[in-house]
Amino acid sequence: MKMQAKRLPGLVLGMLLATPVMLFNPHGAYAHPGEGVPGTVALDFLTGGGFIFRDSGDKGTFAIEGGVKNQDWWGGVNYIDHGNGLHVQGRDVTAYLFIDERTRDVCGRGTSNLFGDIVWHVRATDNGEPGRDDIFIIRVGKAGVIVYTTENDRNKTLGGDGPGGGNIQLHKGNNSNTAPEEFAVCEI
């Protein structure tokens, strides 16, 4: 099966999360764990929570979940930067994408206390147990411009250089993990 994607015009910054504004046809591009093509809709789900340390030394705490369930996007994000006070909340998931056998991108829309209505893009990696080597990266955008990101921080593992700070868990798919009819959209 070939992935059908279309790039939309717009400003794309910060290429570590190399998913610019794109639309994916879920009916021509499915990814079963270990068999996927980067950028296709994954038929599993992830959950996670914990903390990261920004290069500034400030803590960022998070909860993330994402996937496809019963032909709908599923999940959300809750993220707080304890340095600048940013609080991002989002339950409107617009994409759940396979990156590699351990990594998924979850994208959506939400709100923040500093920027109002925003779009968000999380890259989460499950590097096994107990979770200290798992990775969490978040990008927040408004009007096509990245207004906040952790992708340039030196250490993206949970808990930083410490003994661990949470867990990201990639769960195997089941019969409810069916892709939605609409295109997957990562807006930032």
PDB file of N, CA and C in Angstrom, residues 2 11-12 16 18 20 24 30 50 54 58 69-70 99 105 117 121 123-124 128-129 132 139 142 145 157 169 175 188:
ATOM      1  N   LYS A   2       0.512   2.228  -0.720  1.00  0.00           N
ATOM      2  CA  LYS A   2       1.266   3.474  -0.764  1.00  0.00           C
ATOM      3  C   LYS A   2       0.604   4.504   0.121  1.00  0.00           C
ATOM      4  N   LEU A  11       4.325  27.816   7.180  1.00  0.00           N
ATOM      5  CA  LEU A  11       5.615  27.926   7.816  1.00  0.00           C
ATOM      6  C   LEU A  11       5.888  26.663   8.607  1.00  0.00           C
ATOM      7  N   VAL A  12       7.027  26.036   8.396  1.00  0.00           N
ATOM      8  CA  VAL A  12       7.404  24.845   9.135  1.00  0.00           C
ATOM      9  C   VAL A  12       8.764  25.109   9.765  1.00  0.00           C
ATOM     10  N   LEU A  16      13.361  18.657  14.080  1.00  0.00           N
ATOM     11  CA  LEU A  16      13.609  17.425  14.815  1.00  0.00           C
ATOM     12  C   LEU A  16      12.367  16.549  14.856  1.00  0.00           C
ATOM     13  N   ALA A  18      10.308  16.137  12.518  1.00  0.00           N
ATOM     14  CA  ALA A  18      10.128  16.155  11.063  1.00  0.00           C
ATOM     15  C   ALA A  18       8.748  15.780  10.541  1.00  0.00           C
ATOM     16  N   PRO A  20       5.973  18.046   9.174  1.00  0.00           N
ATOM     17  CA  PRO A  20       5.348  19.331   8.894  1.00  0.00           C
ATOM     18  C   PRO A  20       3.849  19.135   8.705  1.00  0.00           C
ATOM     19  N   PHE A  24      -2.714  12.652   5.934  1.00  0.00           N
ATOM     20  CA  PHE A  24      -2.479  11.261   5.576  1.00  0.00           C
ATOM     21  C   PHE A  24      -3.817  10.567   5.380  1.00  0.00           C
ATOM     22  N   TYR A  30      -1.715   2.053   6.723  1.00  0.00           N
ATOM     23  CA  TYR A  30      -1.816   1.554   8.091  1.00  0.00           C
ATOM     24  C   TYR A  30      -0.465   1.037   8.530  1.00  0.00           C
ATOM     25  N   GLY A  50       4.847  11.575  33.432  1.00  0.00           N
ATOM     26  CA  GLY A  50       6.103  11.742  34.141  1.00  0.00           C
ATOM     27  C   GLY A  50       6.625  13.150  34.042  1.00  0.00           C
ATOM     28  N   ARG A  54      14.046  20.619  31.460  1.00  0.00           N
ATOM     29  CA  ARG A  54      14.451  21.517  30.379  1.00  0.00           C
ATOM     30  C   ARG A  54      15.918  21.886  30.566  1.00  0.00           C
ATOM     31  N   ASP A  58      14.455  23.726  34.680  1.00  0.00           N
ATOM     32  CA  ASP A  58      13.063  23.666  35.096  1.00  0.00           C
ATOM     33  C   ASP A  58      12.435  22.332  34.699  1.00  0.00           C
ATOM     34  N   LYS A  69      -9.197   4.363  18.105  1.00  0.00           N
ATOM     35  CA  LYS A  69     -10.138   3.437  18.733  1.00  0.00           C
ATOM     36  C   LYS A  69     -11.484   3.601  18.072  1.00  0.00           C
ATOM     37  N   ASN A  70     -12.039   2.480  17.635  1.00  0.00           N
ATOM     38  CA  ASN A  70     -13.382   2.457  17.062  1.00  0.00           C
ATOM     39  C   ASN A  70     -13.568   3.514  15.976  1.00  0.00           C
ATOM     40  N   ILE A  99       6.250   6.158  13.809  1.00  0.00           N
ATOM     41  CA  ILE A  99       7.546   6.712  13.433  1.00  0.00           C
ATOM     42  C   ILE A  99       8.559   5.568  13.315  1.00  0.00           C
ATOM     43  N   ASP A 105       3.953   9.633  17.060  1.00  0.00           N
ATOM     44  CA  ASP A 105       3.612  11.052  17.130  1.00  0.00           C
ATOM     45  C   ASP A 105       2.121  11.159  17.375  1.00  0.00           C
ATOM     46  N   ASP A 117      -5.873  29.361  22.198  1.00  0.00           N
ATOM     47  CA  ASP A 117      -6.078  28.186  21.354  1.00  0.00           C
ATOM     48  C   ASP A 117      -4.778  27.858  20.625  1.00  0.00           C
ATOM     49  N   HIS A 121       1.954  18.909  19.192  1.00  0.00           N
ATOM     50  CA  HIS A 121       2.554  17.762  18.525  1.00  0.00           C
ATOM     51  C   HIS A 121       3.504  17.126  19.530  1.00  0.00           C
ATOM     52  N   ARG A 123       6.025  13.812  20.397  1.00  0.00           N
ATOM     53  CA  ARG A 123       6.730  12.587  19.989  1.00  0.00           C
ATOM     54  C   ARG A 123       7.072  11.846  21.271  1.00  0.00           C
ATOM     55  N   ALA A 124       6.614  10.595  21.366  1.00  0.00           N
ATOM     56  CA  ALA A 124       6.832   9.779  22.559  1.00  0.00           C
ATOM     57  C   ALA A 124       7.472   8.458  22.147  1.00  0.00           C
ATOM     58  N   GLY A 128      11.456   0.715  26.672  1.00  0.00           N
ATOM     59  CA  GLY A 128      11.477  -0.412  27.599  1.00  0.00           C
ATOM     60  C   GLY A 128      11.344   0.018  29.040  1.00  0.00           C
ATOM     61  N   GLU A 129      11.407  -0.979  29.900  1.00  0.00           N
ATOM     62  CA  GLU A 129      11.213  -0.739  31.327  1.00  0.00           C
ATOM     63  C   GLU A 129      12.565  -0.512  31.997  1.00  0.00           C
ATOM     64  N   ARG A 132      13.048   5.006  32.406  1.00  0.00           N
ATOM     65  CA  ARG A 132      13.964   6.137  32.532  1.00  0.00           C
ATOM     66  C   ARG A 132      14.599   6.539  31.204  1.00  0.00           C
ATOM     67  N   ARG A 139       5.845  20.034  21.063  1.00  0.00           N
ATOM     68  CA  ARG A 139       5.903  21.259  20.247  1.00  0.00           C
ATOM     69  C   ARG A 139       4.511  21.875  20.304  1.00  0.00           C
ATOM     70  N   LYS A 142       0.902  28.177  17.221  1.00  0.00           N
ATOM     71  CA  LYS A 142      -0.241  29.084  17.098  1.00  0.00           C
ATOM     72  C   LYS A 142      -0.109  29.776  15.749  1.00  0.00           C
ATOM     73  N   VAL A 145       2.976  28.974  13.605  1.00  0.00           N
ATOM     74  CA  VAL A 145       4.305  29.302  14.127  1.00  0.00           C
ATOM     75  C   VAL A 145       4.524  28.529  15.429  1.00  0.00           C
ATOM     76  N   THR A 157      15.075  12.442  27.779  1.00  0.00           N
ATOM     77  CA  THR A 157      14.607  11.256  28.493  1.00  0.00           C
ATOM     78  C   THR A 157      13.842  11.658  29.751  1.00  0.00           C
ATOM     79  N   GLN A 169       4.266   3.950  27.763  1.00  0.00           N
ATOM     80  CA  GLN A 169       3.960   2.554  27.476  1.00  0.00           C
ATOM     81  C   GLN A 169       3.252   2.454  26.139  1.00  0.00           C
ATOM     82  N   ASN A 175      -8.910  -5.316  18.673  1.00  0.00           N
ATOM     83  CA  ASN A 175      -9.980  -5.160  17.677  1.00  0.00           C
ATOM     84  C   ASN A 175     -10.572  -3.756  17.634  1.00  0.00           C
ATOM     85  N   ILE A 188       1.516  21.257  13.202  1.00  0.00           N
ATOM     86  CA  ILE A 188       2.773  21.918  13.548  1.00  0.00           C
ATOM     87  C   ILE A 188       3.837  20.883  13.837  1.00  0.00           C
TER      88      ILE A 188
END
